[in-house]
Short mmCIF file of C-alpha atoms and ligand atoms in Angstrom, two decimals:
data_model
loop_
_atom_site.label_atom_id
_atom_site.label_comp_id
_atom_site.label_asym_id
_atom_site.label_seq_id
_atom_site.Cartn_x
_atom_site.Cartn_y
_atom_site.Cartn_z
CA MET A 1 0.00 0.00 0.00
CA LYS A 2 1.40 3.40 -0.94
CA ARG A 3 1.81 5.84 1.86
CA LYS A 4 -0.96 8.38 2.27
CA ALA A 5 -0.48 11.86 3.66
CA PHE A 6 -2.11 15.17 4.42
CA LEU A 7 -0.95 18.35 2.82
CA VAL A 8 -1.79 21.51 4.72
CA ASP A 9 -1.27 24.64 2.66
CA THR A 10 -1.48 27.27 5.38
CA THR A 11 -1.44 30.07 2.83
CA ARG A 12 -4.97 29.10 1.78
CA CYS A 13 -6.45 28.79 5.27
CA THR A 14 -9.16 31.30 6.24
CA ALA A 15 -9.57 29.94 9.77
CA CYS A 16 -13.17 28.97 9.21
CA ARG A 17 -12.56 25.98 11.47
CA SER A 18 -14.81 23.66 9.51
CA CYS A 19 -12.09 21.06 10.08
CA GLN A 20 -12.31 21.42 13.84
CA VAL A 21 -16.06 21.00 13.76
CA ALA A 22 -16.10 18.17 11.22
CA CYS A 23 -13.63 16.22 13.31
CA LYS A 24 -15.74 16.65 16.41
CA GLN A 25 -18.79 15.52 14.54
CA TRP A 26 -17.23 12.43 12.96
CA ASN A 27 -15.50 11.36 16.15
CA LYS A 28 -18.48 12.27 18.37
CA LEU A 29 -16.45 14.60 20.55
CA GLU A 30 -18.13 16.94 23.01
CA ALA A 31 -17.43 20.66 22.96
CA ASP A 32 -14.88 21.99 25.42
CA SER A 33 -16.02 24.88 27.54
CA THR A 34 -13.53 27.71 27.17
CA VAL A 35 -13.11 31.34 28.13
CA ASN A 36 -12.77 34.34 25.89
CA ARG A 37 -9.10 35.27 25.73
CA GLY A 38 -9.54 38.13 23.30
CA SER A 39 -8.71 35.98 20.28
CA TYR A 40 -10.73 34.01 17.74
CA GLU A 41 -8.46 31.07 18.46
CA ASN A 42 -10.50 28.68 20.51
CA PRO A 43 -9.63 26.44 22.30
CA PRO A 44 -6.02 27.57 22.62
CA ASP A 45 -4.55 24.08 22.38
CA LEU A 46 -5.35 20.49 21.47
CA THR A 47 -7.49 18.82 24.11
CA PRO A 48 -8.68 15.26 24.67
CA MET A 49 -11.76 16.27 22.71
CA LEU A 50 -10.06 18.35 20.02
CA TYR A 51 -7.93 16.37 17.57
CA ASN A 52 -7.17 19.28 15.30
CA GLN A 53 -7.03 22.94 16.05
CA ILE A 54 -6.57 26.12 14.10
CA HIS A 55 -3.76 27.96 15.80
CA PHE A 56 -3.92 31.72 15.32
CA ILE A 57 -0.70 33.67 15.05
CA GLU A 58 -1.56 37.29 15.61
CA GLN A 59 1.30 39.68 14.99
CA ASP A 60 0.90 43.35 15.72
CA ARG A 61 2.56 45.30 12.89
CA GLY A 62 1.91 48.93 13.68
CA GLU A 63 -1.22 49.81 11.70
CA ASP A 64 -1.57 46.28 10.46
CA LEU A 65 -2.34 42.97 12.02
CA ARG A 66 -0.66 39.95 10.50
CA TRP A 67 -2.85 36.90 10.76
CA LEU A 68 -1.44 33.45 10.15
CA PHE A 69 -3.35 30.23 10.66
CA ILE A 70 -2.20 26.69 10.96
CA ASN A 71 -4.06 23.44 11.37
CA ARG A 72 -2.39 21.68 14.30
CA ARG A 73 -2.78 17.93 14.74
CA CYS A 74 -0.85 14.71 14.88
CA LEU A 75 1.72 14.72 12.08
CA HIS A 76 1.66 10.96 11.52
CA CYS A 77 5.44 10.59 11.62
CA ALA A 78 6.96 7.53 9.96
CA ASP A 79 9.50 7.41 12.78
CA ALA A 80 6.97 8.24 15.48
CA GLY A 81 8.16 9.03 19.00
CA CYS A 82 4.80 8.05 20.48
CA VAL A 83 4.97 4.58 18.95
CA LYS A 84 8.58 4.30 20.09
CA VAL A 85 7.83 4.88 23.77
CA CYS A 86 4.52 3.05 24.00
CA PRO A 87 5.06 -0.05 26.18
CA SER A 88 1.92 -1.74 24.93
CA ALA A 89 2.50 -3.15 21.45
CA GLY A 90 -0.42 -2.27 19.23
CA ALA A 91 -1.82 0.52 21.40
CA LEU A 92 -0.30 3.00 18.96
CA TYR A 93 0.45 1.68 15.50
CA HIS A 94 0.94 2.58 11.86
CA THR A 95 -1.93 1.71 9.58
CA ARG A 96 -1.25 0.30 6.14
CA GLU A 97 -1.59 3.82 4.77
CA GLY A 98 1.15 5.02 7.15
CA LEU A 99 -1.18 6.86 9.52
CA VAL A 100 -0.57 6.66 13.27
CA ALA A 101 -3.73 5.23 14.79
CA TYR A 102 -4.44 3.73 18.18
CA ASN A 103 -6.40 1.04 19.93
CA ARG A 104 -7.80 2.35 23.20
CA ASP A 105 -8.39 -1.17 24.51
CA LYS A 106 -4.65 -1.80 24.43
CA CYS A 107 -3.69 1.56 25.97
CA ILE A 108 -2.40 0.93 29.49
CA GLU A 109 -2.76 4.57 30.57
CA CYS A 110 0.95 5.07 31.21
CA HIS A 111 0.92 8.50 29.52
CA TYR A 112 4.38 8.08 28.08
CA CYS A 113 3.40 8.85 24.48
CA VAL A 114 2.99 12.61 24.82
CA ASN A 115 6.58 12.71 26.06
CA GLY A 116 7.83 10.76 23.06
CA CYS A 117 6.06 13.03 20.58
CA PRO A 118 8.22 15.82 19.12
CA PHE A 119 5.10 17.95 18.71
CA ASP A 120 3.32 17.52 22.05
CA VAL A 121 0.25 16.01 20.42
CA PRO A 122 -1.32 13.10 22.34
CA ARG A 123 -3.88 13.90 25.02
CA TYR A 124 -5.71 11.68 27.52
CA ASP A 125 -9.43 11.38 27.95
CA ALA A 126 -11.55 11.00 31.07
CA ARG A 127 -10.75 7.28 31.11
CA ARG A 128 -7.05 8.19 31.03
CA LYS A 129 -6.69 6.66 27.55
CA VAL A 130 -4.79 8.14 24.63
CA THR A 131 -6.60 10.40 22.17
CA LYS A 132 -5.37 12.27 19.14
CA CYS A 133 -5.97 12.58 15.40
CA HIS A 134 -5.91 9.07 13.95
CA GLY A 135 -6.09 10.30 10.38
CA CYS A 136 -9.69 9.05 10.22
CA SER A 137 -8.21 5.64 9.57
CA ASP A 138 -11.72 4.20 9.72
CA ARG A 139 -12.88 6.43 6.87
CA VAL A 140 -9.68 6.08 4.86
CA GLN A 141 -9.88 2.31 4.95
CA ASN A 142 -13.28 2.58 3.40
CA GLY A 143 -12.13 4.87 0.63
CA LEU A 144 -13.45 8.10 2.16
CA LEU A 145 -11.53 11.28 2.77
CA PRO A 146 -10.75 12.22 6.38
CA ALA A 147 -13.64 14.25 7.79
CA CYS A 148 -11.58 17.42 8.21
CA VAL A 149 -10.32 17.28 4.62
CA LYS A 150 -13.79 16.64 3.32
CA ALA A 151 -15.10 19.66 5.20
CA CYS A 152 -12.35 22.07 4.22
CA PRO A 153 -13.85 24.59 1.77
CA THR A 154 -10.56 26.18 0.67
CA LYS A 155 -8.51 23.11 -0.19
CA THR A 156 -6.11 24.04 2.59
CA LEU A 157 -6.36 20.44 3.70
CA GLN A 158 -5.66 17.79 1.13
CA PHE A 159 -5.26 14.09 1.53
CA GLY A 160 -3.93 11.48 -0.82
CA ASP A 161 -0.96 9.60 -2.13
CA ARG A 162 2.06 11.07 -0.39
CA ASP A 163 4.44 11.04 -3.36
CA GLN A 164 1.83 12.57 -5.57
CA LEU A 165 1.05 15.38 -3.11
CA ILE A 166 4.76 16.16 -2.89
CA ALA A 167 5.15 16.14 -6.67
CA GLU A 168 2.19 18.47 -7.10
CA ALA A 169 3.41 20.89 -4.47
CA ARG A 170 6.85 20.92 -6.05
CA ALA A 171 5.37 21.58 -9.48
CA ALA A 172 3.49 24.53 -7.99
CA GLY A 173 6.79 25.82 -6.57
CA LYS A 174 5.82 25.37 -2.93
CA LYS A 175 8.30 24.63 -0.17
CA LEU A 176 7.28 21.77 2.10
CA TYR A 177 7.82 21.26 5.79
CA GLY A 178 8.29 17.68 6.94
CA GLU A 179 9.23 15.96 3.70
CA LYS A 180 12.26 14.18 5.16
CA ASP A 181 12.00 14.69 8.92
CA LEU A 182 11.27 11.74 11.19
CA GLY A 183 11.26 9.36 8.29
CA GLY A 184 8.95 11.76 6.46
CA LEU A 185 5.92 13.28 8.12
CA GLY A 186 2.43 12.19 7.21
CA VAL A 187 1.32 15.80 7.41
CA LEU A 188 3.20 18.10 5.08
CA TYR A 189 2.92 21.83 5.58
CA VAL A 190 3.26 24.72 3.21
CA LEU A 191 4.21 27.60 5.49
CA ASP A 192 4.23 31.34 4.98
CA ASP A 193 7.04 31.96 7.45
CA GLU A 194 9.69 30.17 9.52
CA PRO A 195 8.49 26.97 11.24
CA GLY A 196 9.16 28.61 14.61
CA THR A 197 6.50 31.23 13.91
CA TYR A 198 3.97 28.40 13.77
CA ARG A 199 5.25 26.76 16.95
CA LEU A 200 6.80 24.00 14.86
CA PRO A 201 10.38 22.86 15.54
CA LYS A 202 12.79 23.78 12.76
CA ASN A 203 14.30 20.31 12.63
CA PRO A 204 11.81 18.00 14.27
CA ALA A 205 13.36 14.94 15.87
CA ILE A 206 12.68 12.39 18.58
CA PRO A 207 13.48 14.16 21.90
CA ALA A 208 17.13 13.50 22.82
CA SER A 209 16.38 11.90 26.20
CA ILE A 210 13.83 9.60 24.61
CA PHE A 211 16.28 8.57 21.93
CA PHE A 212 18.95 7.87 24.55
CA TRP A 213 16.49 5.93 26.69
CA LYS A 214 15.18 3.71 23.93
CA ASP A 215 18.20 3.36 21.65
CA VAL A 216 21.12 3.37 24.10
CA VAL A 217 19.95 2.51 27.61
CA LYS A 218 17.66 -0.32 26.54
CA PRO A 219 20.24 -2.28 24.53
CA LEU A 220 22.77 -1.50 27.25
CA GLY A 221 20.41 -3.10 29.74
CA ILE A 222 20.33 -6.38 27.86
CA LEU A 223 24.11 -6.29 27.53
CA GLY A 224 24.51 -5.39 31.21
CA PHE A 225 22.21 -8.15 32.40
CA TRP A 226 23.81 -10.97 30.47
CA GLY A 227 27.27 -9.46 30.86
CA ALA A 228 26.98 -9.37 34.65
CA LEU A 229 25.54 -12.88 34.84
CA GLY A 230 28.25 -14.15 32.52
CA ALA A 231 31.00 -12.41 34.48
CA ALA A 232 29.74 -13.89 37.75
CA ALA A 233 29.58 -17.39 36.28
CA LEU A 234 33.01 -17.01 34.74
CA HIS A 235 34.44 -15.79 38.02
CA TYR A 236 32.96 -18.72 39.87
CA VAL A 237 34.45 -21.35 37.62
CA THR A 238 37.84 -19.69 37.15
CA VAL A 239 38.84 -17.81 40.30
CA GLY A 240 36.25 -19.54 42.41
CA PRO A 241 34.58 -18.62 45.67
CA LYS A 242 36.46 -17.24 48.65
CA LYS A 243 35.98 -20.15 51.02
CA ILE A 244 36.28 -19.47 54.71
CA ASP A 245 38.46 -22.44 55.43
CA ALA A 246 40.67 -22.29 52.39
CA PRO A 247 44.22 -23.28 53.31
CA ASP A 248 46.92 -20.65 53.79
CA GLU A 249 44.45 -17.93 54.70
CA GLN A 250 44.45 -18.12 58.49
CA GLN A 251 47.36 -17.03 60.71
CA HIS A 252 48.71 -14.64 58.06
CA LYS A 253 49.03 -11.96 60.72
CA GLY A 254 45.30 -11.49 60.84
CA GLY A 255 44.60 -7.91 61.73
CA GLU A 256 47.80 -5.99 61.16
CA MET B 1 32.32 -20.61 73.27
CA SER B 2 30.20 -19.78 70.28
CA ASN B 3 31.61 -20.09 66.84
CA TYR B 4 29.59 -17.10 65.72
CA VAL B 5 29.57 -13.33 66.09
CA ASP B 6 26.59 -11.03 65.70
CA ARG B 7 26.66 -9.02 62.50
CA PHE B 8 23.20 -7.60 61.69
CA ASP B 9 20.43 -7.01 64.19
CA ALA B 10 16.83 -7.98 63.56
CA PHE B 11 15.89 -4.48 62.40
CA ASP B 12 18.61 -4.49 59.75
CA ARG B 13 17.55 -7.90 58.57
CA ILE B 14 13.87 -7.05 58.33
CA VAL B 15 14.56 -3.81 56.47
CA HIS B 16 17.00 -5.55 54.15
CA TRP B 17 14.57 -8.30 53.19
CA THR B 18 11.69 -5.87 52.83
CA LEU B 19 13.95 -3.97 50.50
CA ALA B 20 14.77 -7.16 48.61
CA VAL B 21 11.13 -8.12 48.20
CA SER B 22 10.17 -4.64 47.06
CA PHE B 23 13.08 -4.73 44.60
CA ILE B 24 11.82 -7.95 43.07
CA LEU B 25 8.29 -6.54 42.84
CA LEU B 26 9.69 -3.39 41.25
CA VAL B 27 11.57 -5.36 38.63
CA LEU B 28 8.63 -7.61 37.81
CA SER B 29 6.16 -4.74 37.60
CA GLY B 30 8.56 -2.39 35.83
CA LEU B 31 9.92 -4.68 33.14
CA GLY B 32 6.71 -4.39 31.15
CA LEU B 33 7.32 -0.65 30.90
CA PHE B 34 10.95 -1.20 29.91
CA ALA B 35 10.52 -3.35 26.81
CA HIS B 36 7.76 -5.04 24.84
CA THR B 37 9.35 -8.46 25.42
CA PHE B 38 8.44 -8.32 29.09
CA PHE B 39 4.89 -7.02 28.69
CA GLY B 40 3.54 -10.38 29.85
CA TYR B 41 4.94 -9.83 33.35
CA PHE B 42 2.05 -7.46 34.01
CA GLY B 43 -0.07 -10.61 34.13
CA LEU B 44 1.47 -11.39 37.53
CA PHE B 45 -0.26 -8.34 38.91
CA GLY B 46 -3.58 -8.86 37.20
CA GLY B 47 -3.02 -6.35 34.40
CA PRO B 48 -0.90 -3.39 33.32
CA GLN B 49 -2.78 -0.78 35.33
CA GLN B 50 -2.52 -2.87 38.49
CA GLY B 51 1.14 -3.54 37.67
CA ILE B 52 1.84 0.17 37.45
CA MET B 53 0.05 0.70 40.77
CA ALA B 54 2.10 -2.09 42.38
CA HIS B 55 5.23 -0.46 40.97
CA LYS B 56 4.38 2.83 42.61
CA ILE B 57 3.66 1.28 46.00
CA ALA B 58 6.75 -0.95 45.91
CA GLY B 59 8.76 2.09 44.88
CA VAL B 60 7.78 4.00 47.99
CA VAL B 61 8.63 0.99 50.21
CA PHE B 62 11.92 0.58 48.43
CA LEU B 63 12.87 4.22 48.89
CA VAL B 64 11.96 4.26 52.59
CA CYS B 65 13.94 1.06 53.27
CA SER B 66 16.93 2.33 51.32
CA VAL B 67 17.02 5.54 53.29
CA LEU B 68 16.64 3.64 56.59
CA LEU B 69 19.47 1.24 55.83
CA PHE B 70 21.73 4.00 54.68
CA LEU B 71 21.08 6.18 57.70
CA ARG B 72 21.85 3.26 60.02
CA HIS B 73 25.16 2.45 58.37
CA MET B 74 26.16 5.83 57.02
CA GLY B 75 29.03 6.16 59.47
CA GLU B 76 30.64 2.90 58.38
CA LEU B 77 29.85 3.29 54.70
CA CYS B 78 31.25 6.73 54.13
CA ARG B 79 34.60 6.35 55.85
CA PHE B 80 37.43 5.14 53.64
CA ASP B 81 40.96 4.59 54.98
CA ALA B 82 44.29 3.43 53.53
CA ASP B 83 43.23 -0.24 53.73
CA ASP B 84 40.12 0.54 51.73
CA ARG B 85 42.18 2.22 49.08
CA ARG B 86 44.43 -0.83 48.97
CA TRP B 87 41.34 -3.03 48.68
CA ILE B 88 40.12 -1.02 45.72
CA VAL B 89 43.51 -1.09 43.98
CA LYS B 90 43.66 -4.86 44.39
CA MET B 91 39.98 -5.23 43.48
CA GLY B 92 39.41 -6.92 46.81
CA GLY B 93 41.59 -9.83 45.77
CA TYR B 94 38.77 -11.09 43.61
CA LEU B 95 40.98 -11.50 40.59
CA SER B 96 43.01 -14.38 41.97
CA ARG B 97 42.53 -17.50 44.01
CA ARG B 98 45.15 -16.40 46.52
CA HIS B 99 43.93 -14.79 49.71
CA GLU B 100 44.86 -11.12 49.83
CA ASP B 101 45.26 -9.95 53.35
CA ILE B 102 43.67 -6.53 53.40
CA PRO B 103 42.19 -5.81 56.81
CA GLN B 104 38.65 -4.45 56.47
CA GLY B 105 36.09 -2.97 58.82
CA LYS B 106 32.49 -4.10 59.11
CA PHE B 107 32.09 -3.50 55.41
CA ASN B 108 34.84 -3.91 52.88
CA ALA B 109 35.54 -1.11 50.42
CA GLY B 110 33.45 -2.77 47.73
CA GLN B 111 30.46 -3.08 50.03
CA LYS B 112 30.87 0.53 51.05
CA LEU B 113 30.89 1.64 47.44
CA PHE B 114 27.87 -0.53 46.73
CA GLY B 115 26.09 0.85 49.79
CA ILE B 116 26.67 4.42 48.67
CA PHE B 117 25.71 3.59 45.11
CA SER B 118 22.51 1.92 46.30
CA PHE B 119 21.53 4.96 48.28
CA VAL B 120 22.26 7.42 45.49
CA ALA B 121 20.53 5.20 42.95
CA ALA B 122 17.51 4.81 45.22
CA LEU B 123 17.29 8.60 45.50
CA VAL B 124 17.56 9.02 41.73
CA MET B 125 14.89 6.36 41.21
CA GLY B 126 12.72 8.01 43.84
CA ILE B 127 13.02 11.51 42.43
CA THR B 128 12.61 10.53 38.78
CA GLY B 129 9.85 8.13 39.80
CA TYR B 130 8.05 11.01 41.44
CA VAL B 131 8.34 13.10 38.26
CA ILE B 132 7.01 10.31 36.02
CA TRP B 133 4.38 9.19 38.54
CA GLU B 134 1.96 11.25 36.43
CA PRO B 135 3.91 11.88 33.21
CA THR B 136 1.93 14.97 32.30
CA ALA B 137 2.32 16.73 35.63
CA PHE B 138 5.74 18.29 35.05
CA GLY B 139 7.37 19.91 32.03
CA ARG B 140 7.96 17.73 29.00
CA GLU B 141 11.75 18.00 29.06
CA LEU B 142 12.00 17.19 32.74
CA THR B 143 9.72 14.21 32.24
CA GLN B 144 11.63 12.97 29.21
CA PHE B 145 14.92 13.28 31.10
CA SER B 146 13.44 11.50 34.11
CA LEU B 147 12.16 8.64 31.98
CA MET B 148 15.66 8.22 30.58
CA LEU B 149 17.38 8.43 33.99
CA HIS B 150 14.88 6.02 35.50
CA GLY B 151 15.74 3.51 32.78
CA LEU B 152 19.47 4.12 33.06
CA PHE B 153 19.54 3.63 36.82
CA PHE B 154 17.40 0.54 36.49
CA VAL B 155 20.09 -0.92 34.25
CA LEU B 156 22.83 0.05 36.71
CA TRP B 157 20.76 -1.43 39.57
CA MET B 158 20.31 -4.67 37.71
CA VAL B 159 24.05 -5.05 37.14
CA GLY B 160 24.85 -4.03 40.71
CA MET B 161 22.29 -6.46 42.05
CA ILE B 162 23.68 -9.42 40.12
CA VAL B 163 27.14 -8.67 41.47
CA HIS B 164 25.76 -8.15 44.99
CA VAL B 165 23.79 -11.39 45.00
CA TYR B 166 26.70 -13.38 43.59
CA LEU B 167 29.25 -12.04 46.05
CA ALA B 168 26.91 -12.35 49.02
CA THR B 169 26.00 -15.96 48.27
CA ILE B 170 28.06 -18.49 46.35
CA GLY B 171 30.94 -16.07 45.74
CA ASN B 172 31.70 -15.77 49.45
CA PRO B 173 30.27 -18.72 51.36
CA GLY B 174 29.16 -17.77 54.82
CA THR B 175 28.19 -14.19 54.01
CA LEU B 176 24.49 -14.80 53.57
CA GLU B 177 24.13 -16.15 57.12
CA GLY B 178 24.79 -12.67 58.47
CA MET B 179 21.73 -11.37 56.67
CA LEU B 180 19.60 -14.48 57.24
CA TYR B 181 19.81 -14.86 60.99
CA GLY B 182 22.24 -12.16 61.93
CA GLN B 183 25.39 -14.08 62.76
CA VAL B 184 28.50 -15.00 60.85
CA ARG B 185 31.15 -17.54 61.68
CA LYS B 186 34.22 -16.22 63.43
CA ALA B 187 36.43 -17.64 60.71
CA TRP B 188 34.39 -15.64 58.20
CA ALA B 189 34.81 -12.47 60.20
CA ARG B 190 38.53 -13.05 60.60
CA LYS B 191 38.91 -13.53 56.90
CA HIS B 192 36.58 -10.92 55.49
CA ALA B 193 36.39 -8.18 58.09
CA SER B 194 39.35 -8.56 60.39
CA LYS B 195 39.36 -5.04 61.75
CA TRP B 196 35.68 -5.27 62.60
CA PHE B 197 36.20 -8.72 64.13
CA GLN B 198 38.97 -7.45 66.37
CA LYS B 199 36.75 -4.67 67.55
CA VAL B 200 33.75 -6.86 68.36
CA ALA B 201 35.87 -9.73 69.73
CA GLY B 202 37.85 -7.30 71.85
CA ASN B 203 34.66 -6.07 73.42
CA ARG B 204 33.88 -9.46 74.86
S1 LIG C 301 -0.72 6.15 27.26
FE1 LIG C 301 -1.46 4.38 26.07
S2 LIG C 301 -0.95 4.84 23.93
FE2 LIG C 301 0.23 6.24 25.23
S3 LIG C 301 2.22 5.23 25.52
FE3 LIG C 301 0.93 4.61 27.25
S4 LIG C 301 -0.04 2.71 26.58
FE4 LIG C 301 0.78 3.67 24.75
S1 LIG C 302 3.11 13.76 15.77
FE1 LIG C 302 3.36 12.88 17.79
S2 LIG C 302 1.53 11.70 18.11
FE2 LIG C 302 1.67 12.07 15.92
S3 LIG C 302 2.77 10.31 15.06
FE3 LIG C 302 4.27 11.87 15.51
S4 LIG C 302 4.97 11.33 17.54
FE4 LIG C 302 3.03 10.31 17.27
S1 LIG C 303 -8.12 13.20 10.09
FE1 LIG C 303 -10.00 12.70 11.20
S2 LIG C 303 -9.33 12.47 13.31
FE2 LIG C 303 -7.72 13.57 12.25
S3 LIG C 303 -8.18 15.74 12.55
FE3 LIG C 303 -9.11 15.14 10.60
S4 LIG C 303 -11.19 14.58 11.15
FE4 LIG C 303 -10.03 14.58 13.05
#
């Protein structure tokens, strides 16, 4: 199966938030109660009941206000930090289309995954289970577009064959964010400014501590365990135990 | 005259074995979080969520016992003299069959180092364990770093524990008795802790 991906062309986004609403409707997610913070951005962050969010970047430029919008969500990394740290095999997994979906029944509520994610995406619901955008894997498997893409009136959100989306964007002279990072992201962005402006890391990567934990400490543990056991066994059969009554040990001027 | 001298009192023994049991529970309940291969161990606790709960409780017991043991033996553990340095240079004589005569106090230099390591490692496990108790409670970077440290010190613990168990059982016959019922044979004391033996024997 060829890898599928989202393409989010932020330059087209009008912040209508149809995507936010469509996602809530398809996934049967309740509304969050929020407070007015003096911005149209609402809620201000992903929540257990908000799998995608339009983040508003509001820059005061003298007379002018610069308004940038970005659809935030899980980026469906090929090399996904959340999958890497999840202790329960199959709780978080890649679908055949390359989307990162999850099985709540297998989630053991450890809450490690948000710490493995380079983008701070996963959230936990009232039952303490993982929630996030799953790329509408249920719809995609049945040949439908993800709900948010379907609802987007401006073609900001597109979904399809990953290589093809990249080729089309290239042909249109657009620069893509996430083409190569983390094994290639499953959500490619066309940005109107530096990634940092959109709260995206410039060079997204698995967090260093997480990498060290999973790729250095873990193998070291296996080595350490068998190494120590082996060393003890080897010592026992070569040097041998220090017996109390071994000859020549007594009377050697005991406590001088 | 008895062939034995007292080495550890009942309190020490109880705390030590409580510590040992909590350690085993910690390993069994924690392995499932360490690698997929060991996920099945959660079954021993009736499920992953229960396993994680057991891990947290055992962790608190482990930390309390570690602190207790350390406080009780701090004086002995943290004092190193010329003999200890000699012991360390000669690796305690463990590299040859010959008996090295390096007079040692109640604990030899290796045991002292292990005692200090255990205490420090228990603190690290306790502090990082507290941070990852609820992995969304603290900042992401602190939590990520704590997850890594918790794993790293688990590995160090595991290695230290294998060495500790080996040396305290078949590696040095007679040692275990001190922790089982509190007494060691005089010959053991003369051989392994001559300075300590002189002190306690002299007190008779
Ligand atoms: S919270 Fe659930 S999905 Fe996330 S890492 Fe833990 S078991 Fe996996
Ligand atoms: S963005 Fe985060 S949650 Fe999504 S696949 Fe990547 S690591 Fe997982
Ligand atoms: S792909 Fe589906 S789950 Fe993900 S944000 Fe869009 S509608 Fe929500």
